[in-house]
PDB file of C-alpha atoms in Angstrom:
ATOM      1  CA  GLY A 129     -70.455  71.706 -98.025  1.00  0.00           C
ATOM      2  CA  ILE A 130     -67.405  69.754 -99.214  1.00  0.00           C
ATOM      3  CA  ASP A 131     -68.444  66.800 -97.007  1.00  0.00           C
ATOM      4  CA  SER A 132     -71.850  66.796 -98.738  1.00  0.00           C
ATOM      5  CA  LEU A 133     -70.156  66.867-102.144  1.00  0.00           C
ATOM      6  CA  LEU A 134     -67.907  63.913-101.214  1.00  0.00           C
ATOM      7  CA  ARG A 135     -70.940  61.914-100.046  1.00  0.00           C
ATOM      8  CA  VAL A 136     -72.580  62.442-103.461  1.00  0.00           C
ATOM      9  CA  ILE A 137     -69.361  61.310-105.211  1.00  0.00           C
ATOM     10  CA  ASP A 138     -69.185  58.210-102.971  1.00  0.00           C
ATOM     11  CA  GLN A 139     -72.796  57.297-103.785  1.00  0.00           C
ATOM     12  CA  SER A 140     -71.800  57.380-107.442  1.00  0.00           C
ATOM     13  CA  MET A 141     -68.322  55.827-107.638  1.00  0.00           C
ATOM     14  CA  SER A 142     -67.261  54.166-104.368  1.00  0.00           C
ATOM     15  CA  LEU A 143     -66.606  50.423-104.612  1.00  0.00           C
ATOM     16  CA  TYR A 144     -66.845  50.275-100.816  1.00  0.00           C
ATOM     17  CA  LYS A 145     -70.533  51.268-100.765  1.00  0.00           C
ATOM     18  CA  LYS A 146     -72.849  48.404-101.728  1.00  0.00           C
ATOM     19  CA  GLU A 147     -75.622  50.806-102.776  1.00  0.00           C
ATOM     20  CA  SER A 148     -73.396  53.032-104.951  1.00  0.00           C
ATOM     21  CA  LEU A 149     -74.011  53.379-108.675  1.00  0.00           C
ATOM     22  CA  ILE A 150     -70.733  51.661-109.571  1.00  0.00           C
ATOM     23  CA  SER A 151     -71.635  48.694-107.328  1.00  0.00           C
ATOM     24  CA  LYS A 152     -75.008  48.443-109.104  1.00  0.00           C
ATOM     25  CA  PHE A 153     -73.257  48.431-112.487  1.00  0.00           C
ATOM     26  CA  ASN A 154     -70.822  45.727-111.372  1.00  0.00           C
ATOM     27  CA  LYS A 155     -73.695  43.526-110.195  1.00  0.00           C
ATOM     28  CA  SER A 156     -75.817  44.167-113.300  1.00  0.00           C
ATOM     29  CA  GLY A 157     -76.167  41.741-116.192  1.00  0.00           C
ATOM     30  CA  SER A 158     -75.952  44.207-119.069  1.00  0.00           C
ATOM     31  CA  GLY A 159     -75.441  47.745-117.720  1.00  0.00           C
ATOM     32  CA  ILE A 160     -77.187  50.735-116.138  1.00  0.00           C
ATOM     33  CA  GLU A 161     -77.910  54.421-116.593  1.00  0.00           C
ATOM     34  CA  VAL A 162     -75.203  56.533-114.953  1.00  0.00           C
ATOM     35  CA  ASP A 163     -75.357  59.933-113.266  1.00  0.00           C
ATOM     36  CA  PRO A 164     -73.594  63.102-114.545  1.00  0.00           C
ATOM     37  CA  LEU A 165     -70.594  62.571-112.216  1.00  0.00           C
ATOM     38  CA  MET A 166     -69.850  59.063-113.427  1.00  0.00           C
ATOM     39  CA  LEU A 167     -70.592  60.093-117.008  1.00  0.00           C
ATOM     40  CA  ALA A 168     -67.860  62.769-116.884  1.00  0.00           C
ATOM     41  CA  VAL A 169     -65.344  60.253-115.487  1.00  0.00           C
ATOM     42  CA  LEU A 170     -66.316  57.591-118.041  1.00  0.00           C
ATOM     43  CA  LYS A 171     -65.896  59.951-121.000  1.00  0.00           C
ATOM     44  CA  ARG A 172     -62.394  60.938-119.862  1.00  0.00           C
ATOM     45  CA  SER A 173     -61.593  57.266-119.146  1.00  0.00           C
ATOM     46  CA  PHE A 174     -62.412  56.266-122.731  1.00  0.00           C
ATOM     47  CA  GLU A 175     -60.196  59.098-124.045  1.00  0.00           C
ATOM     48  CA  ILE A 176     -57.224  58.095-121.860  1.00  0.00           C
ATOM     49  CA  ASN A 177     -57.763  54.412-122.688  1.00  0.00           C
ATOM     50  CA  ARG A 178     -57.434  55.208-126.409  1.00  0.00           C
ATOM     51  CA  ASP A 179     -54.471  57.521-125.846  1.00  0.00           C
ATOM     52  CA  THR A 180     -52.545  54.937-123.787  1.00  0.00           C
ATOM     53  CA  ARG A 181     -53.422  52.084-126.182  1.00  0.00           C
ATOM     54  CA  GLY A 182     -55.350  50.233-123.489  1.00  0.00           C
ATOM     55  CA  ILE A 183     -52.869  50.499-120.603  1.00  0.00           C
ATOM     56  CA  PHE A 184     -55.339  52.699-118.688  1.00  0.00           C
ATOM     57  CA  ASP A 185     -58.370  50.431-118.328  1.00  0.00           C
ATOM     58  CA  ILE A 186     -61.247  50.745-115.859  1.00  0.00           C
ATOM     59  CA  THR A 187     -62.321  47.087-116.364  1.00  0.00           C
ATOM     60  CA  VAL A 188     -59.373  45.873-114.233  1.00  0.00           C
ATOM     61  CA  ALA A 189     -61.714  45.518-111.209  1.00  0.00           C
ATOM     62  CA  PRO A 190     -61.716  41.665-111.172  1.00  0.00           C
ATOM     63  CA  LEU A 191     -57.907  41.612-111.516  1.00  0.00           C
ATOM     64  CA  VAL A 192     -57.460  44.158-108.715  1.00  0.00           C
ATOM     65  CA  GLN A 193     -59.705  41.982-106.528  1.00  0.00           C
ATOM     66  CA  ALA A 194     -57.911  38.755-107.481  1.00  0.00           C
ATOM     67  CA  TRP A 195     -54.532  40.208-106.485  1.00  0.00           C
ATOM     68  CA  GLY A 196     -55.877  41.293-103.081  1.00  0.00           C
ATOM     69  CA  PHE A 197     -56.355  45.037-103.592  1.00  0.00           C
ATOM     70  CA  GLY A 198     -60.142  45.127-104.016  1.00  0.00           C
ATOM     71  CA  PRO A 199     -62.940  45.859-101.541  1.00  0.00           C
ATOM     72  CA  LYS A 200     -63.301  42.181-100.460  1.00  0.00           C
ATOM     73  CA  GLN A 201     -60.838  40.181 -98.357  1.00  0.00           C
ATOM     74  CA  GLN A 202     -58.704  37.947-100.554  1.00  0.00           C
ATOM     75  CA  LYS A 203     -56.395  35.088 -99.565  1.00  0.00           C
ATOM     76  CA  GLY A 204     -53.559  33.817-101.710  1.00  0.00           C
ATOM     77  CA  THR A 205     -52.558  34.854-105.230  1.00  0.00           C
ATOM     78  CA  PRO A 206     -54.237  33.751-108.465  1.00  0.00           C
ATOM     79  CA  ASP A 207     -52.618  31.120-110.696  1.00  0.00           C
ATOM     80  CA  SER A 208     -52.144  31.482-114.453  1.00  0.00           C
ATOM     81  CA  ALA A 209     -55.412  29.632-115.232  1.00  0.00           C
ATOM     82  CA  ALA A 210     -57.389  32.040-113.022  1.00  0.00           C
ATOM     83  CA  ILE A 211     -55.719  35.036-114.689  1.00  0.00           C
ATOM     84  CA  ARG A 212     -56.553  33.709-118.178  1.00  0.00           C
ATOM     85  CA  GLN A 213     -60.180  33.279-117.141  1.00  0.00           C
ATOM     86  CA  ILE A 214     -60.394  36.794-115.668  1.00  0.00           C
ATOM     87  CA  LEU A 215     -58.823  38.350-118.793  1.00  0.00           C
ATOM     88  CA  GLY A 216     -61.915  37.213-120.695  1.00  0.00           C
ATOM     89  CA  CYS A 217     -63.814  39.840-118.666  1.00  0.00           C
ATOM     90  CA  VAL A 218     -61.227  42.653-119.041  1.00  0.00           C
ATOM     91  CA  GLY A 219     -60.908  45.310-121.737  1.00  0.00           C
ATOM     92  CA  MET A 220     -62.726  48.590-122.304  1.00  0.00           C
ATOM     93  CA  GLN A 221     -63.648  47.474-125.827  1.00  0.00           C
ATOM     94  CA  ARG A 222     -66.234  45.328-124.009  1.00  0.00           C
ATOM     95  CA  LEU A 223     -67.999  48.475-122.735  1.00  0.00           C
ATOM     96  CA  ARG A 224     -70.331  50.794-124.667  1.00  0.00           C
ATOM     97  CA  LEU A 225     -71.300  54.287-123.523  1.00  0.00           C
ATOM     98  CA  LYS A 226     -74.387  55.568-125.327  1.00  0.00           C
ATOM     99  CA  GLN A 227     -75.619  58.921-123.996  1.00  0.00           C
ATOM    100  CA  ASN A 228     -75.913  58.139-120.273  1.00  0.00           C
ATOM    101  CA  PHE A 229     -76.218  54.338-120.510  1.00  0.00           C
ATOM    102  CA  LEU A 230     -73.119  52.236-119.822  1.00  0.00           C
ATOM    103  CA  ALA A 231     -73.537  48.781-121.358  1.00  0.00           C
ATOM    104  CA  LYS A 232     -71.319  45.725-120.979  1.00  0.00           C
ATOM    105  CA  GLU A 233     -70.904  42.710-123.256  1.00  0.00           C
ATOM    106  CA  GLN A 234     -70.851  40.153-120.419  1.00  0.00           C
ATOM    107  CA  ALA A 235     -72.175  40.103-116.866  1.00  0.00           C
ATOM    108  CA  CYS A 236     -68.666  39.354-115.518  1.00  0.00           C
ATOM    109  CA  ILE A 237     -67.324  42.776-116.595  1.00  0.00           C
ATOM    110  CA  GLN A 238     -66.772  45.084-113.621  1.00  0.00           C
ATOM    111  CA  ILE A 239     -65.269  48.545-113.446  1.00  0.00           C
ATOM    112  CA  ASP A 240     -62.952  50.257-110.957  1.00  0.00           C
ATOM    113  CA  LEU A 241     -62.689  54.052-111.217  1.00  0.00           C
ATOM    114  CA  ASN A 242     -60.160  54.459-108.369  1.00  0.00           C
ATOM    115  CA  GLY A 243     -57.428  55.355-110.860  1.00  0.00           C
ATOM    116  CA  ILE A 244     -59.210  58.532-111.979  1.00  0.00           C
ATOM    117  CA  ALA A 245     -62.243  59.348-109.771  1.00  0.00           C
ATOM    118  CA  GLN A 246     -60.132  60.813-106.957  1.00  0.00           C
ATOM    119  CA  GLY A 247     -58.619  63.361-109.343  1.00  0.00           C
ATOM    120  CA  TYR A 248     -62.090  64.265-110.603  1.00  0.00           C
ATOM    121  CA  SER A 249     -63.246  64.683-106.989  1.00  0.00           C
ATOM    122  CA  VAL A 250     -60.432  67.223-106.442  1.00  0.00           C
ATOM    123  CA  ASP A 251     -61.606  69.114-109.544  1.00  0.00           C
ATOM    124  CA  LEU A 252     -65.149  69.206-108.117  1.00  0.00           C
ATOM    125  CA  ILE A 253     -63.817  70.577-104.823  1.00  0.00           C
ATOM    126  CA  ALA A 254     -61.860  73.238-106.752  1.00  0.00           C
ATOM    127  CA  GLN A 255     -65.012  74.142-108.704  1.00  0.00           C
ATOM    128  CA  TYR A 256     -66.984  74.332-105.432  1.00  0.00           C
ATOM    129  CA  LEU A 257     -64.403  76.723-103.915  1.00  0.00           C
ATOM    130  CA  GLU A 258     -64.286  78.920-107.023  1.00  0.00           C
ATOM    131  CA  GLN A 259     -68.087  79.164-107.163  1.00  0.00           C
ATOM    132  CA  ARG A 260     -67.892  80.559-103.625  1.00  0.00           C
ATOM    133  CA  GLY A 261     -65.345  83.185-104.595  1.00  0.00           C
ATOM    134  CA  ALA A 262     -62.103  81.502-103.503  1.00  0.00           C
ATOM    135  CA  LYS A 263     -59.203  82.727-105.660  1.00  0.00           C
ATOM    136  CA  CYS A 264     -56.368  81.035-103.743  1.00  0.00           C
ATOM    137  CA  TYR A 265     -56.650  77.457-102.552  1.00  0.00           C
ATOM    138  CA  LEU A 266     -55.006  74.047-102.371  1.00  0.00           C
ATOM    139  CA  ALA A 267     -57.455  71.144-102.738  1.00  0.00           C
ATOM    140  CA  GLU A 268     -56.135  67.663-101.903  1.00  0.00           C
ATOM    141  CA  LEU A 269     -57.586  64.160-101.650  1.00  0.00           C
ATOM    142  CA  GLY A 270     -55.340  61.154-101.099  1.00  0.00           C
ATOM    143  CA  GLY A 271     -52.341  62.867-102.663  1.00  0.00           C
ATOM    144  CA  GLU A 272     -54.144  64.266-105.734  1.00  0.00           C
ATOM    145  CA  ILE A 273     -53.679  68.047-105.586  1.00  0.00           C
ATOM    146  CA  ARG A 274     -55.074  71.085-107.372  1.00  0.00           C
ATOM    147  CA  ILE A 275     -53.820  74.612-106.813  1.00  0.00           C
ATOM    148  CA  SER A 276     -54.902  78.137-107.647  1.00  0.00           C
ATOM    149  CA  GLY A 277     -53.121  81.349-106.671  1.00  0.00           C
ATOM    150  CA  ARG A 278     -50.203  82.142-104.386  1.00  0.00           C
ATOM    151  CA  LYS A 279     -49.662  82.198-100.646  1.00  0.00           C
ATOM    152  CA  PRO A 280     -50.611  85.371 -98.723  1.00  0.00           C
ATOM    153  CA  ASN A 281     -46.978  86.568 -98.864  1.00  0.00           C
ATOM    154  CA  GLY A 282     -46.960  86.285-102.663  1.00  0.00           C
ATOM    155  CA  SER A 283     -44.740  83.200-102.842  1.00  0.00           C
ATOM    156  CA  LEU A 284     -45.636  80.059-104.789  1.00  0.00           C
ATOM    157  CA  MET A 285     -47.309  77.139-103.049  1.00  0.00           C
ATOM    158  CA  LYS A 286     -44.715  74.398-102.686  1.00  0.00           C
ATOM    159  CA  ILE A 287     -45.626  70.738-103.164  1.00  0.00           C
ATOM    160  CA  GLY A 288     -43.299  68.076-101.782  1.00  0.00           C
ATOM    161  CA  ILE A 289     -42.896  65.047-104.046  1.00  0.00           C
ATOM    162  CA  GLU A 290     -42.204  61.864-102.142  1.00  0.00           C
ATOM    163  CA  GLY A 291     -39.961  58.979-103.099  1.00  0.00           C
ATOM    164  CA  PRO A 292     -38.099  56.165-101.339  1.00  0.00           C
ATOM    165  CA  ASP A 293     -34.428  56.487-100.359  1.00  0.00           C
ATOM    166  CA  GLU A 294     -31.843  53.732-100.913  1.00  0.00           C
ATOM    167  CA  ASN A 295     -33.350  51.814 -97.966  1.00  0.00           C
ATOM    168  CA  GLY A 296     -36.873  52.106 -99.372  1.00  0.00           C
ATOM    169  CA  ILE A 297     -37.979  54.643 -96.738  1.00  0.00           C
ATOM    170  CA  PRO A 298     -40.235  57.376 -98.195  1.00  0.00           C
ATOM    171  CA  GLY A 299     -39.209  61.010 -97.883  1.00  0.00           C
ATOM    172  CA  ILE A 300     -39.507  64.325 -99.748  1.00  0.00           C
ATOM    173  CA  ARG A 301     -37.254  64.030-102.813  1.00  0.00           C
ATOM    174  CA  HIS A 302     -38.305  67.078-104.862  1.00  0.00           C
ATOM    175  CA  ILE A 303     -40.285  70.290-104.381  1.00  0.00           C
ATOM    176  CA  ALA A 304     -42.509  71.797-107.081  1.00  0.00           C
ATOM    177  CA  GLY A 305     -43.551  75.459-106.853  1.00  0.00           C
ATOM    178  CA  LEU A 306     -46.942  75.913-108.527  1.00  0.00           C
ATOM    179  CA  GLU A 307     -49.411  78.729-109.105  1.00  0.00           C
ATOM    180  CA  HIS A 308     -52.123  76.919-111.078  1.00  0.00           C
ATOM    181  CA  GLY A 309     -52.998  73.381-112.167  1.00  0.00           C
ATOM    182  CA  ALA A 310     -52.940  69.893-110.737  1.00  0.00           C
ATOM    183  CA  ILE A 311     -50.220  67.480-109.666  1.00  0.00           C
ATOM    184  CA  THR A 312     -50.510  63.778-108.816  1.00  0.00           C
ATOM    185  CA  THR A 313     -48.040  60.996-108.078  1.00  0.00           C
ATOM    186  CA  SER A 314     -48.381  57.253-108.647  1.00  0.00           C
ATOM    187  CA  GLY A 315     -45.892  54.910-106.981  1.00  0.00           C
ATOM    188  CA  ASN A 316     -45.478  51.227-106.191  1.00  0.00           C
ATOM    189  CA  TYR A 317     -43.365  51.520-103.035  1.00  0.00           C
ATOM    190  CA  ARG A 318     -46.170  52.148-100.518  1.00  0.00           C
ATOM    191  CA  LYS A 319     -49.073  49.927-101.580  1.00  0.00           C
ATOM    192  CA  PHE A 320     -48.016  46.320-102.118  1.00  0.00           C
ATOM    193  CA  HIS A 321     -48.195  42.762-100.767  1.00  0.00           C
ATOM    194  CA  GLN A 322     -45.152  40.672 -99.957  1.00  0.00           C
ATOM    195  CA  ASN A 323     -45.101  37.164-101.434  1.00  0.00           C
ATOM    196  CA  GLY A 324     -41.856  35.590-100.217  1.00  0.00           C
ATOM    197  CA  SER A 325     -39.104  37.892-101.455  1.00  0.00           C
ATOM    198  CA  LYS A 326     -41.329  39.333-104.201  1.00  0.00           C
ATOM    199  CA  LYS A 327     -43.340  42.543-103.931  1.00  0.00           C
ATOM    200  CA  ILE A 328     -46.782  42.442-105.563  1.00  0.00           C
ATOM    201  CA  THR A 329     -47.772  46.024-106.397  1.00  0.00           C
ATOM    202  CA  HIS A 330     -51.336  47.353-106.552  1.00  0.00           C
ATOM    203  CA  LEU A 331     -50.813  48.548-110.143  1.00  0.00           C
ATOM    204  CA  ILE A 332     -52.066  45.829-112.523  1.00  0.00           C
ATOM    205  CA  ASN A 333     -51.292  45.580-116.240  1.00  0.00           C
ATOM    206  CA  PRO A 334     -54.709  44.990-117.894  1.00  0.00           C
ATOM    207  CA  LYS A 335     -53.063  43.368-120.935  1.00  0.00           C
ATOM    208  CA  THR A 336     -51.181  40.652-119.023  1.00  0.00           C
ATOM    209  CA  GLY A 337     -53.349  40.403-115.899  1.00  0.00           C
ATOM    210  CA  TYR A 338     -50.270  40.603-113.668  1.00  0.00           C
ATOM    211  CA  PRO A 339     -49.002  43.393-111.359  1.00  0.00           C
ATOM    212  CA  LEU A 340     -46.457  45.768-112.889  1.00  0.00           C
ATOM    213  CA  ASP A 341     -42.923  44.464-112.575  1.00  0.00           C
ATOM    214  CA  ASN A 342     -40.573  47.120-113.952  1.00  0.00           C
ATOM    215  CA  GLU A 343     -37.914  49.510-112.702  1.00  0.00           C
ATOM    216  CA  MET A 344     -40.246  52.497-112.279  1.00  0.00           C
ATOM    217  CA  ILE A 345     -40.659  53.621-108.662  1.00  0.00           C
ATOM    218  CA  SER A 346     -42.977  56.588-109.101  1.00  0.00           C
ATOM    219  CA  VAL A 347     -44.355  59.005-111.674  1.00  0.00           C
ATOM    220  CA  THR A 348     -45.490  62.564-111.004  1.00  0.00           C
ATOM    221  CA  VAL A 349     -47.797  64.275-113.503  1.00  0.00           C
ATOM    222  CA  TYR A 350     -48.633  67.963-113.835  1.00  0.00           C
ATOM    223  CA  ALA A 351     -51.761  68.911-115.811  1.00  0.00           C
ATOM    224  CA  LYS A 352     -54.340  71.666-116.019  1.00  0.00           C
ATOM    225  CA  ASP A 353     -56.858  69.549-114.062  1.00  0.00           C
ATOM    226  CA  ALA A 354     -56.602  66.682-111.596  1.00  0.00           C
ATOM    227  CA  ILE A 355     -58.722  64.206-113.566  1.00  0.00           C
ATOM    228  CA  THR A 356     -56.096  64.319-116.336  1.00  0.00           C
ATOM    229  CA  ALA A 357     -53.065  64.047-114.040  1.00  0.00           C
ATOM    230  CA  ASP A 358     -54.678  61.219-112.044  1.00  0.00           C
ATOM    231  CA  GLY A 359     -55.786  59.358-115.165  1.00  0.00           C
ATOM    232  CA  TYR A 360     -52.294  59.323-116.685  1.00  0.00           C
ATOM    233  CA  ASP A 361     -50.031  58.677-113.689  1.00  0.00           C
ATOM    234  CA  ASN A 362     -50.757  54.921-113.363  1.00  0.00           C
ATOM    235  CA  ALA A 363     -50.579  54.461-117.136  1.00  0.00           C
ATOM    236  CA  LEU A 364     -47.157  56.152-117.233  1.00  0.00           C
ATOM    237  CA  MET A 365     -45.957  53.804-114.496  1.00  0.00           C
ATOM    238  CA  ALA A 366     -46.748  50.958-116.896  1.00  0.00           C
TER     239      ALA A 366
END
């Protein structure tokens, strides 16, 4: 049942499926009608975009691709002229959501929901389990976690929070005991490219067009649902 649910989510929001709804939007000239799954994610995305003053931005898709973290193979890194050109297609103020129609100002605008859709998928799994009477569960996808209830012996479920040691090797650094809610972590020490001595992280600043380059290593967020925790963790890194 969960496999079937994940297939439906993929058909809506996976950039790796050419026939998915998000792929159709990205190829469209002016926009498309979206399904209820994408609509829920888009509404929350607009809220978090406003709350983070534009740091969370789903229109980063062409930047993510240019820096080599998108669905297509990419060689080399973009120069400043290429970044300036791409920035003309970035910014959620260029999108309009009216009922279930997502419109874009220019054909070059593309969206990437990877920074929030995985959290929403965990919430859907949690909802699926609860509808079938599950009171205690741990639902996890790619590190986004949602919890309800305690272990059979009455103790709290314990979530290990990873971080690099002084040599950059990841390990469990903290343990959170939770009974309800969601917890997600965003970090830049696992997913990156090496360009000479410089690390290029997969987290892109939509305002500058360049990967984040600050002292933050990782951020862990606790929230009542996983869509919220997932939506804020990358923004807090920035």
